[in-house]
Coordinates of C-alpha atoms in Angstrom, one line a residue:
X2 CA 0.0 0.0 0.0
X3 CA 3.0 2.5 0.8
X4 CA 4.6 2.3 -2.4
X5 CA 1.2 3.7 -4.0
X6 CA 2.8 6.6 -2.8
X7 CA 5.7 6.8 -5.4
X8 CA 3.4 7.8 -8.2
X9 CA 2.3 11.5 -6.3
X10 CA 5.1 13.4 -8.4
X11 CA 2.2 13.1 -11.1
X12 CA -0.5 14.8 -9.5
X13 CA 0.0 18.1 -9.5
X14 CA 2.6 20.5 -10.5
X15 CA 6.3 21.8 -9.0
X16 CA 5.4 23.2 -5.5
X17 CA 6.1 26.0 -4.0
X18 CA 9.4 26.9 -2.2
X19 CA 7.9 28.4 1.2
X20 CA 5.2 25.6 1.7
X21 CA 8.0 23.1 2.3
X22 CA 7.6 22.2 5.9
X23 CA 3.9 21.2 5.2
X24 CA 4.0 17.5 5.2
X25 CA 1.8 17.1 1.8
X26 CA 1.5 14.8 -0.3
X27 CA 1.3 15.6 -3.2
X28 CA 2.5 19.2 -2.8
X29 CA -0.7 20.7 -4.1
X30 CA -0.3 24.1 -6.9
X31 CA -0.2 27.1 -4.8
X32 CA 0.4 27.1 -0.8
X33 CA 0.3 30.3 0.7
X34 CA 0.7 30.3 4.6
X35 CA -0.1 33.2 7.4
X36 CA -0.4 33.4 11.0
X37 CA -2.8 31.6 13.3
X38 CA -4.1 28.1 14.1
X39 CA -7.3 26.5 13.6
X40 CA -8.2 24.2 16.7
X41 CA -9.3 20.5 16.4
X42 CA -11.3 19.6 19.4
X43 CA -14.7 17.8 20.2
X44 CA -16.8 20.8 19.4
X45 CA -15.8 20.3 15.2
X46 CA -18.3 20.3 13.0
X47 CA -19.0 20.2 9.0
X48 CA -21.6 21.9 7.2
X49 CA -22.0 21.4 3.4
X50 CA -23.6 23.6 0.7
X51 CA -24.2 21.9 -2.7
X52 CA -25.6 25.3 -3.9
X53 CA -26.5 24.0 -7.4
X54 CA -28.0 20.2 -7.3
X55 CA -30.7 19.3 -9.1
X56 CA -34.5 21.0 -8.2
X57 CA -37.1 18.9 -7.9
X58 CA -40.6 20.7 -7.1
X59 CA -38.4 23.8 -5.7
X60 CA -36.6 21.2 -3.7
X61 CA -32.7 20.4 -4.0
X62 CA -31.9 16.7 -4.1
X63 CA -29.2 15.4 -2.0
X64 CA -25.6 14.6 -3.5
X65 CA -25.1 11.3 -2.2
X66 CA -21.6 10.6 -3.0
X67 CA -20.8 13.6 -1.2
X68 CA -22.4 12.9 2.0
X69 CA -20.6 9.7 1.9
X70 CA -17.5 11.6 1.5
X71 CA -18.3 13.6 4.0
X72 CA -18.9 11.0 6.5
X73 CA -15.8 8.7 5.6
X74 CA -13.9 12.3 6.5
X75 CA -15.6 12.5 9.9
X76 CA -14.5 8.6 10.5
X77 CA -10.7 8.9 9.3
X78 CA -10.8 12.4 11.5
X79 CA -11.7 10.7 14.7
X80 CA -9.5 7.9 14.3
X81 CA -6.6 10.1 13.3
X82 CA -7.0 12.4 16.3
X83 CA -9.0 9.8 18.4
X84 CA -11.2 12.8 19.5
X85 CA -15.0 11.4 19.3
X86 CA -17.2 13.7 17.9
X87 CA -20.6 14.1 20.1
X88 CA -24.0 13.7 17.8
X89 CA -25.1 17.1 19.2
X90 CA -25.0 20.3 17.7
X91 CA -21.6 21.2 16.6
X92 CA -19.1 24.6 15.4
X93 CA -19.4 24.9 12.0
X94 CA -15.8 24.3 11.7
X95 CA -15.3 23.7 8.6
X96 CA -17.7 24.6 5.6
X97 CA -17.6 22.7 2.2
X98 CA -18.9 24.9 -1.0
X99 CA -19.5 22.3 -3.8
X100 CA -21.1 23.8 -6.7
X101 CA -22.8 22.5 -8.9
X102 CA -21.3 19.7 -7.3
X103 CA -22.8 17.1 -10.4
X104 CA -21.2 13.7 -11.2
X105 CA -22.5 9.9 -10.3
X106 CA -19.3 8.7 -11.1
X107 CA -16.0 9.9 -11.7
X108 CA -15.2 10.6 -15.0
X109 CA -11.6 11.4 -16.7
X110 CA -13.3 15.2 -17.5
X111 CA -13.8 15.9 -14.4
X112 CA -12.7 19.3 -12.5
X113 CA -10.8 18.0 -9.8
X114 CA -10.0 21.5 -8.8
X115 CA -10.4 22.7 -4.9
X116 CA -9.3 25.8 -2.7
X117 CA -8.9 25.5 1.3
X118 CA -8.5 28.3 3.1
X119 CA -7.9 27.7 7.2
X120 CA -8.0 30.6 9.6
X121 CA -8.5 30.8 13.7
X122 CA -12.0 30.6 12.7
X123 CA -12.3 28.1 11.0
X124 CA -12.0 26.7 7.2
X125 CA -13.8 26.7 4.5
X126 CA -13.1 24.1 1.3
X127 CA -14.6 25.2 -2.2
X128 CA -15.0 22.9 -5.3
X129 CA -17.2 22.2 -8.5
X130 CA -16.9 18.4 -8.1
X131 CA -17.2 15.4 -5.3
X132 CA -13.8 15.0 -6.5
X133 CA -12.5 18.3 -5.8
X134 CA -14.6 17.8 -2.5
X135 CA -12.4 14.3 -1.6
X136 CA -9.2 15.8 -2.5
X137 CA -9.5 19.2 -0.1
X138 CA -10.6 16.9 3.0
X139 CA -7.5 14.7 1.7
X140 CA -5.3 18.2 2.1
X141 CA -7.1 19.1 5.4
X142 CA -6.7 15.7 7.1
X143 CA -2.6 15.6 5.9
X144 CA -2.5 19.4 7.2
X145 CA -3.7 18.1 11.1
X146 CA -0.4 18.6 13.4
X147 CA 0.0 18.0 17.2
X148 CA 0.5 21.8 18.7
X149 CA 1.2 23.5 22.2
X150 CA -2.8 23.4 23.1
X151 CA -3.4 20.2 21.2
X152 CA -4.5 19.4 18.0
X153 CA -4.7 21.9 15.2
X154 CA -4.5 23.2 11.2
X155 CA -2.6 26.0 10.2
X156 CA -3.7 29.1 8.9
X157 CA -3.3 28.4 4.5
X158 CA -4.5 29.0 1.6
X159 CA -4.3 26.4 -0.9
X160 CA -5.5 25.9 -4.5
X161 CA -4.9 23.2 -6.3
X162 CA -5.5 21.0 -9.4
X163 CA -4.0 17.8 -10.8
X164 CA -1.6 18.2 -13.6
X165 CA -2.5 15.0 -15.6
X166 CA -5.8 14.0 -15.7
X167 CA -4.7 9.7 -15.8
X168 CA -2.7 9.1 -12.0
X169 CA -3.6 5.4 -11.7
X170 CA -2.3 2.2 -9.8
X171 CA -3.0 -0.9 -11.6
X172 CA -2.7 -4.3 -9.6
X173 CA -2.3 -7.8 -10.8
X174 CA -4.7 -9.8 -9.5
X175 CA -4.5 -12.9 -11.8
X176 CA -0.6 -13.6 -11.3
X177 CA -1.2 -12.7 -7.5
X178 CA -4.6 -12.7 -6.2
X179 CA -5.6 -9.7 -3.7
X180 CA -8.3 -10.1 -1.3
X181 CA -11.2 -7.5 -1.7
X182 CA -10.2 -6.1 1.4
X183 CA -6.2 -5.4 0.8
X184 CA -8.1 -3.8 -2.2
X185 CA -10.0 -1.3 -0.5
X186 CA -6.9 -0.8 1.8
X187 CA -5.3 0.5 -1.8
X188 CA -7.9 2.4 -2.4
X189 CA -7.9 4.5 0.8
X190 CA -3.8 4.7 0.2
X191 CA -4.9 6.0 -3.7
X192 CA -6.9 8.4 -1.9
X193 CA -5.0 10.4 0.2
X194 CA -2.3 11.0 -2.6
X195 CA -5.4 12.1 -5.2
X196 CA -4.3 9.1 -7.2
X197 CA -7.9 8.0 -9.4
X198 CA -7.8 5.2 -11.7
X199 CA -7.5 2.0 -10.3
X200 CA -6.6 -0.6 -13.0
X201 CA -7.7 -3.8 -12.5
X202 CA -5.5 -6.3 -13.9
X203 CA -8.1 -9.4 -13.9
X204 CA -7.2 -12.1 -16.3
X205 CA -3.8 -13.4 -17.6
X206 CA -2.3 -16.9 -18.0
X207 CA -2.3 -17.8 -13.9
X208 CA -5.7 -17.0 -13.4
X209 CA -8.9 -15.5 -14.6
X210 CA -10.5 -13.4 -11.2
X211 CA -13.8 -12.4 -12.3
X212 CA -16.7 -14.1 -11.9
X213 CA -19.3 -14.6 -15.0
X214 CA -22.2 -16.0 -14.9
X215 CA -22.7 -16.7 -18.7
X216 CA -19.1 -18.5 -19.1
X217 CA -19.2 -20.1 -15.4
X218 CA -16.1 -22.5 -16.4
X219 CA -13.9 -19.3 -16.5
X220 CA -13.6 -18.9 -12.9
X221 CA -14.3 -22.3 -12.3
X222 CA -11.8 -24.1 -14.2
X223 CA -9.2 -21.2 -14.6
X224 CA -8.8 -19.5 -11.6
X225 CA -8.2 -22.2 -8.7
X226 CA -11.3 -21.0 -6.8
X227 CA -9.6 -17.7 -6.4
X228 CA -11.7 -14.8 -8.0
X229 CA -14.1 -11.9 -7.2
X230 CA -17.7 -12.6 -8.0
X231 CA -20.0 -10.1 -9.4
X232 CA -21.5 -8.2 -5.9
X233 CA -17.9 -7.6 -4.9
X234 CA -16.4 -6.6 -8.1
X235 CA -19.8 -4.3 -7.8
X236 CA -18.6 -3.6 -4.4
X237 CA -15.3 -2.0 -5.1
X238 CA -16.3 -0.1 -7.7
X239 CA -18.8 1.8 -5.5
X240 CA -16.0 1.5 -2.4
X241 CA -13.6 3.5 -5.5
X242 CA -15.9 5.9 -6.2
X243 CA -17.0 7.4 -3.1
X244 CA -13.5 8.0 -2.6
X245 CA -12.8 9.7 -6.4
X246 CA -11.2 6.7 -8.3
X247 CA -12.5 5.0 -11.2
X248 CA -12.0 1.5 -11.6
X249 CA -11.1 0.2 -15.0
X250 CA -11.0 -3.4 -15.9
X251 CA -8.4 -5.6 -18.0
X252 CA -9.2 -8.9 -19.5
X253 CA -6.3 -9.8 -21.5
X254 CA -6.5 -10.9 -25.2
X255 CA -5.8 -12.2 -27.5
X256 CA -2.6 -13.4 -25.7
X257 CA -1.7 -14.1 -22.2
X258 CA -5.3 -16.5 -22.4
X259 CA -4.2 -19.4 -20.5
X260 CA -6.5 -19.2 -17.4
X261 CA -9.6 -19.1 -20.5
X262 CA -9.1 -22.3 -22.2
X263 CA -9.5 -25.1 -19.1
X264 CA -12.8 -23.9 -19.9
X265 CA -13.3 -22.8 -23.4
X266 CA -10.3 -25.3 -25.4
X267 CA -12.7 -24.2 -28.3
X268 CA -11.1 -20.3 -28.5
X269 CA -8.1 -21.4 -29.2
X270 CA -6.0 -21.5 -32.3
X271 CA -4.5 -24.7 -31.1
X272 CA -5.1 -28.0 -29.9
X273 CA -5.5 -28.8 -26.1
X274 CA -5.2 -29.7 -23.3
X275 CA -5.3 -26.6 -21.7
X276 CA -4.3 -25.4 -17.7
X277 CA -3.4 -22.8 -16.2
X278 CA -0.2 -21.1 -16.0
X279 CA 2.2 -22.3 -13.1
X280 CA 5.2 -20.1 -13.6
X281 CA 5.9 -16.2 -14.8
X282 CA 6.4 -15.7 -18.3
X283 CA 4.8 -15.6 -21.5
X284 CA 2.8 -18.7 -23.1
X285 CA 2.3 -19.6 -26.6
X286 CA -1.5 -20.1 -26.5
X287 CA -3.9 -17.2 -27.8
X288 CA -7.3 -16.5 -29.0
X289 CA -8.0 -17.9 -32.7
X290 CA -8.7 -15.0 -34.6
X291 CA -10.1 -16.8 -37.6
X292 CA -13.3 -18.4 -35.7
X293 CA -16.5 -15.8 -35.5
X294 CA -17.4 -18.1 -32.6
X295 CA -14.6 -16.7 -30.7
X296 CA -16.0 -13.0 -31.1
X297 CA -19.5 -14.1 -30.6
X298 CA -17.8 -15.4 -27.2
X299 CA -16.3 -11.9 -26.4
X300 CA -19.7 -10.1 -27.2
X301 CA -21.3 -11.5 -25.1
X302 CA -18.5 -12.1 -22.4
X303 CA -17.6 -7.9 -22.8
X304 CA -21.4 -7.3 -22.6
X305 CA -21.8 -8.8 -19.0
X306 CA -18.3 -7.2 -17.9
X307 CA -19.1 -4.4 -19.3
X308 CA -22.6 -3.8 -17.0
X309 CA -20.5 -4.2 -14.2
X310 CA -18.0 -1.5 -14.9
X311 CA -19.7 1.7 -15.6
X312 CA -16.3 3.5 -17.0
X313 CA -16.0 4.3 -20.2
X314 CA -12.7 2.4 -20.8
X315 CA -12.0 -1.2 -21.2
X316 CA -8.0 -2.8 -21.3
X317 CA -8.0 -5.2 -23.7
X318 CA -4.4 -6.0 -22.5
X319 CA -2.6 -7.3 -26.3
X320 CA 1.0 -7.5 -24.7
X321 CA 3.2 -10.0 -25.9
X322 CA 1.8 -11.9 -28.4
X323 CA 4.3 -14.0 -29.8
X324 CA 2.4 -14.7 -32.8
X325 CA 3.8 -18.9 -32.6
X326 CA 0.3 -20.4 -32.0
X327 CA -0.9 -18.2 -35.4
X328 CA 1.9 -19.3 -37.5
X329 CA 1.7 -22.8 -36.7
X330 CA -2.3 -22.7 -37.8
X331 CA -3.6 -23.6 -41.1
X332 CA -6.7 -22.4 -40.2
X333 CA -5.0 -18.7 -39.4
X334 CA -2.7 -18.3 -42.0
X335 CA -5.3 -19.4 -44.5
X336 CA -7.3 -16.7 -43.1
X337 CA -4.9 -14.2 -42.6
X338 CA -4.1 -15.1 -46.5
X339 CA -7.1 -14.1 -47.6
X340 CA -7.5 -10.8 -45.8
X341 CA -3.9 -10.0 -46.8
X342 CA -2.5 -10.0 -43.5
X343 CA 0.8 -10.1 -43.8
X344 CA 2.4 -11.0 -40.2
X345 CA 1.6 -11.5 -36.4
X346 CA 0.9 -7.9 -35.9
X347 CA -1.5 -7.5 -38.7
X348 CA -3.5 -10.6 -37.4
X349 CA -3.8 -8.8 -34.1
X350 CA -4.6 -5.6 -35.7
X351 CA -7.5 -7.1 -37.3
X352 CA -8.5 -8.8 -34.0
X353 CA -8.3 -5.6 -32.2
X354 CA -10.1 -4.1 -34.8
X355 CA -13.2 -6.2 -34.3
X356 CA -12.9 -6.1 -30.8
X357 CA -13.5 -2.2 -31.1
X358 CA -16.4 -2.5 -33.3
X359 CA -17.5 -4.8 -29.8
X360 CA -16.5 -1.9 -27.1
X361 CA -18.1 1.0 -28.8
X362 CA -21.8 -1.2 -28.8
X363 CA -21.7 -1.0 -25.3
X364 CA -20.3 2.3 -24.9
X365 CA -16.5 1.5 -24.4
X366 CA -12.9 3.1 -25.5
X367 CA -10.2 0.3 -26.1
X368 CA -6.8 0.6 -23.9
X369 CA -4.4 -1.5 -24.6
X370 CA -0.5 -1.8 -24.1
X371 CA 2.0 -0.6 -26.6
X372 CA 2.1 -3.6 -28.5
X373 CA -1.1 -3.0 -30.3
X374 CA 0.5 0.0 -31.8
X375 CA 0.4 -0.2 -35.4
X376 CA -1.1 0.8 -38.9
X377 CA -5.0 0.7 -38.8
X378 CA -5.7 1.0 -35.4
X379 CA -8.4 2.4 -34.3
X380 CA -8.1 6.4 -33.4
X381 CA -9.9 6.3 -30.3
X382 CA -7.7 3.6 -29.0
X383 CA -5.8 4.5 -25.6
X384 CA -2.0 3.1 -25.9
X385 CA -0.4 2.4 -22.4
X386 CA 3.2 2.1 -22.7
X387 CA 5.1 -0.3 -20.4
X388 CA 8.2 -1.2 -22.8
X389 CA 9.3 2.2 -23.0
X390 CA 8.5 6.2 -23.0
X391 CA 9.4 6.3 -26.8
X392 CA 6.2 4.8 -27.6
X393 CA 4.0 6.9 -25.9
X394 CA 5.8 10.3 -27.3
X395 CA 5.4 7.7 -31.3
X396 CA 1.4 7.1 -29.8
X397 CA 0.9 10.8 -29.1
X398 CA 2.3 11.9 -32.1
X399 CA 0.5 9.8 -34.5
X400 CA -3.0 10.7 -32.6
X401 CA -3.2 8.5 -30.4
X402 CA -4.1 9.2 -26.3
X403 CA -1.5 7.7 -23.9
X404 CA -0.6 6.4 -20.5
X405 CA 3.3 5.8 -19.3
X406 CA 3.6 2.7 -17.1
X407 CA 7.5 2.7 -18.1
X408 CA 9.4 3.7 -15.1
X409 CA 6.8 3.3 -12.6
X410 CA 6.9 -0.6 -12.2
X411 CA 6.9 -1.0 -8.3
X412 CA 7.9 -4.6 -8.8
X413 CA 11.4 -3.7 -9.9
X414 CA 12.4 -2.3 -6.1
X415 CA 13.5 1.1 -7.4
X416 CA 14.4 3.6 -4.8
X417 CA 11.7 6.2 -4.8
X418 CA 13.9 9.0 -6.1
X419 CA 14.1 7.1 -9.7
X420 CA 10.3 7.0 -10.1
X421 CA 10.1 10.6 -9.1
X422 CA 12.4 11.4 -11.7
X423 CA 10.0 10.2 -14.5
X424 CA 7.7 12.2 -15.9
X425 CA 5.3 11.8 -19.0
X426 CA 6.4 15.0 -20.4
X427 CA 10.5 14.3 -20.8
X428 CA 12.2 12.2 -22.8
X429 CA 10.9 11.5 -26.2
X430 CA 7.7 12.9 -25.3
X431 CA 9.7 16.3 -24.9
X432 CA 10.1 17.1 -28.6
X433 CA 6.0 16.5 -29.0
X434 CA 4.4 19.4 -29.8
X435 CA 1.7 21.1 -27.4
X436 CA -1.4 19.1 -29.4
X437 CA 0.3 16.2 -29.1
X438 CA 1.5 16.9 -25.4
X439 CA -2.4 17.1 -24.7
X440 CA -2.8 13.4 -25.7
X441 CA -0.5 12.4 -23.0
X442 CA -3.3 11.8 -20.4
X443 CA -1.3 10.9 -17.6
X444 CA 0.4 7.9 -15.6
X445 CA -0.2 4.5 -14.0
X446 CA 2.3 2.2 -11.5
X447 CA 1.9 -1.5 -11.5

């Protein structure tokens, strides 16, 4: 959970010189400090104004992700100063502004933007989002300090805004499975360092993790009885939410498919028998591109994932397709013959290319890692690169939206200082011009 920490020199830009004995994390925009000391004591109290929400009969409805917020704050306070808060009438200690204050779900639009400002008197936090809303009480709780008199805030100013949109965490949950609640425990880590996409790594050749009901010999044949079934993967979507991150599925195809054919030996492009993977590496055994069966599979396997997930993106994975299993088919090269497909990278083109044509009926962008890049790929196509900054700044400039993974591999046991060094922006992605800057949405650890 600590090293979720490592990723914060994306959030937001360089701070400022003079706030540098605040301990925040990340350092949020502009930090202006003054005298006096807001006391935290027993009488503290929140009161929230959603100025804007939605009128019905002259009446404004209730935001209720932000009253959850609100009330997770109150928790975490108490058990961070282990002052218990009375259920009578409270100081209006702190005051929340959050106008118009609309948004279900988080989405990657969203203005994430917040100010703070603390006095003697008391604070008030002003935002435009829930998101903004989590992020200030994040700032406010990481601003609490032990004092002469007992607990208190300082007197600030802050405003702040994230620099990339994309600050994610993805965890592998097929090669290593992670209970649902060292999940949420990530989550709440994600949280206080405004980190908001959680990437959820969920099939791969050691295991498939997610539960479906139409394909019930996924999970029950390649995951060892180790998976999330539907109400919790439903579960941590709404536990991520409340606290600003959006959860984002992968189900990797049309390689690293092992954990799928114990089940399913029919979507191969070889011949069986088929278990699951027992050691790290990568596995000849893919998806058989040639068989409509298999798509009519992922239709209606992507369908059923996809009402679980409400964000807008979907990972297909497409790392490290060694292409062996294709070339080896007569079945494949016949077909890729015939729609002049001239290599492994052109077969999984085409695949991709179908699988978009899926997404988009039910409402999905494709992500994928930098492997799929290549001629004919679909525009709208997110390109994560793990390999390697140079293909995000060769994404970016041929139109594509990006995500750099490279550098930020927790698994490697870098010291911290080398995955603060990287940034999106430098490197090849330097020499990109500012519209193709723009396409750089941002960052994700693994």
């Amino acid at each position: 959970m600590i090293r979720t920490l490592l990723l914060t020199a994306l959030a937001t830009v360089a701070p400022m010189a003079h706030a540098a004995n605040l301990a925040l994390m990340p350092m949020p925009v502009k930090v202006e400090t003054s005298a006096g000391k807001l006391a935290i004591d027993g009488t503290f109290g929140v009161t929230v104004v959603a100025r804007d929400r939605i009128a019905i009969n002259g009446l404004h409805a209730p935001v209720p992700r932000l009253d959850r917020a609100v009330e997770h704050f109150l928790d975490r306070l108490a058990r961070q100063t282990g002052i218990f808060f009375a259920p009578a009438a409270k100081a209006e200690t702190l005051r929340i502004e959050c106008s118009p204050c609309t948004g279900a779900t988080p989405t990657l639009e969203e203005d994430e933007s917040y100010s703070l400002d603390v006095s003697a008197g008391g604070a008030r936090l002003q935002a435009t989002t829930p998101e903004g809303v989590i992020h200030g009480l994040e700032t406010f709780l990481q601003l609490i300090q032990p004092g002469a008199d007992g607990l208190q805030v300082p007197a600030v100013h802050i405003e702040d805004r994230p620099r990339f949109a994309w600050r994610g965490l993805m965890i592998d949950a097929s090669r290593h499975f992670i209970p649902v609640e060292v999940i949420k425990r990530n989550l709440d880590a994600m949280a206080a360092v405004k980190l908001n996409v959680f990437h959820w790594h969920l099939s791969d050749d050691q295991g498939f993790r997610a539960e479906s009901k139409l394909f019930p010999k996924l999970q029950q044949l390649g995951s060892d009885g180790l998976f999330y079934t539907q109400a919790q993967m439903r579960e941590v979507v709404d536990y991520a939410s409340d606290r600003g991150v959006r959860v984002i599925p992968e189900f990797d195809i049309p390689g690293h498919t092992l954990s799928w054919l114990p089940g399913y030996p029919e979507l191969a492009a070889a011949a069986g028998p088929f278990e699951i993977g027992r050691r790290f590496g990568v596995f000849d055994p893919v998806l058989d591109p040639s068989r409509e069966e298999v798509y009519t599979f992922l239709d209606s396997f992507i369908g059923e994932m996809a009402a679980l997930f409400p964000d807008p993106f979907f990972h297909i994975g497409g790392d490290e397709v060694n292409g062996k299993a294709w070339k080896q088919s007569e079945a494949v090269q016949a077909f890729a013959k015939q729609h002049g497909l001239k290599d492994t990278l052109a077969i999984q083109t085409y695949f991709n290319q179908r699988i978009q044509k899926i997404l988009r009926k039910y409402g999905k962008n494709m992500i994928g890692w930098d492997e799929i890049l290549g001629p004919d790929l679909p525009p709208e196509t997110v390109v994560q690169s793990w390999r390697g900054q140079e293909s995000l700044a060769e994404a970016a400039a041929k139109g594509y939206r990006g995500i750099l993974s490279a550098g930020y591999y927790l698994d490697h046991g870098r010291p911290a200082a080398y995955h603060y060094g990287i940034d999106p922006l430098t490197g090849p992605a330097a020499q990109l011009t500012p519209e193709q800057a723009a396409r750089v949405l941002g960052g994700e650890a693994c």
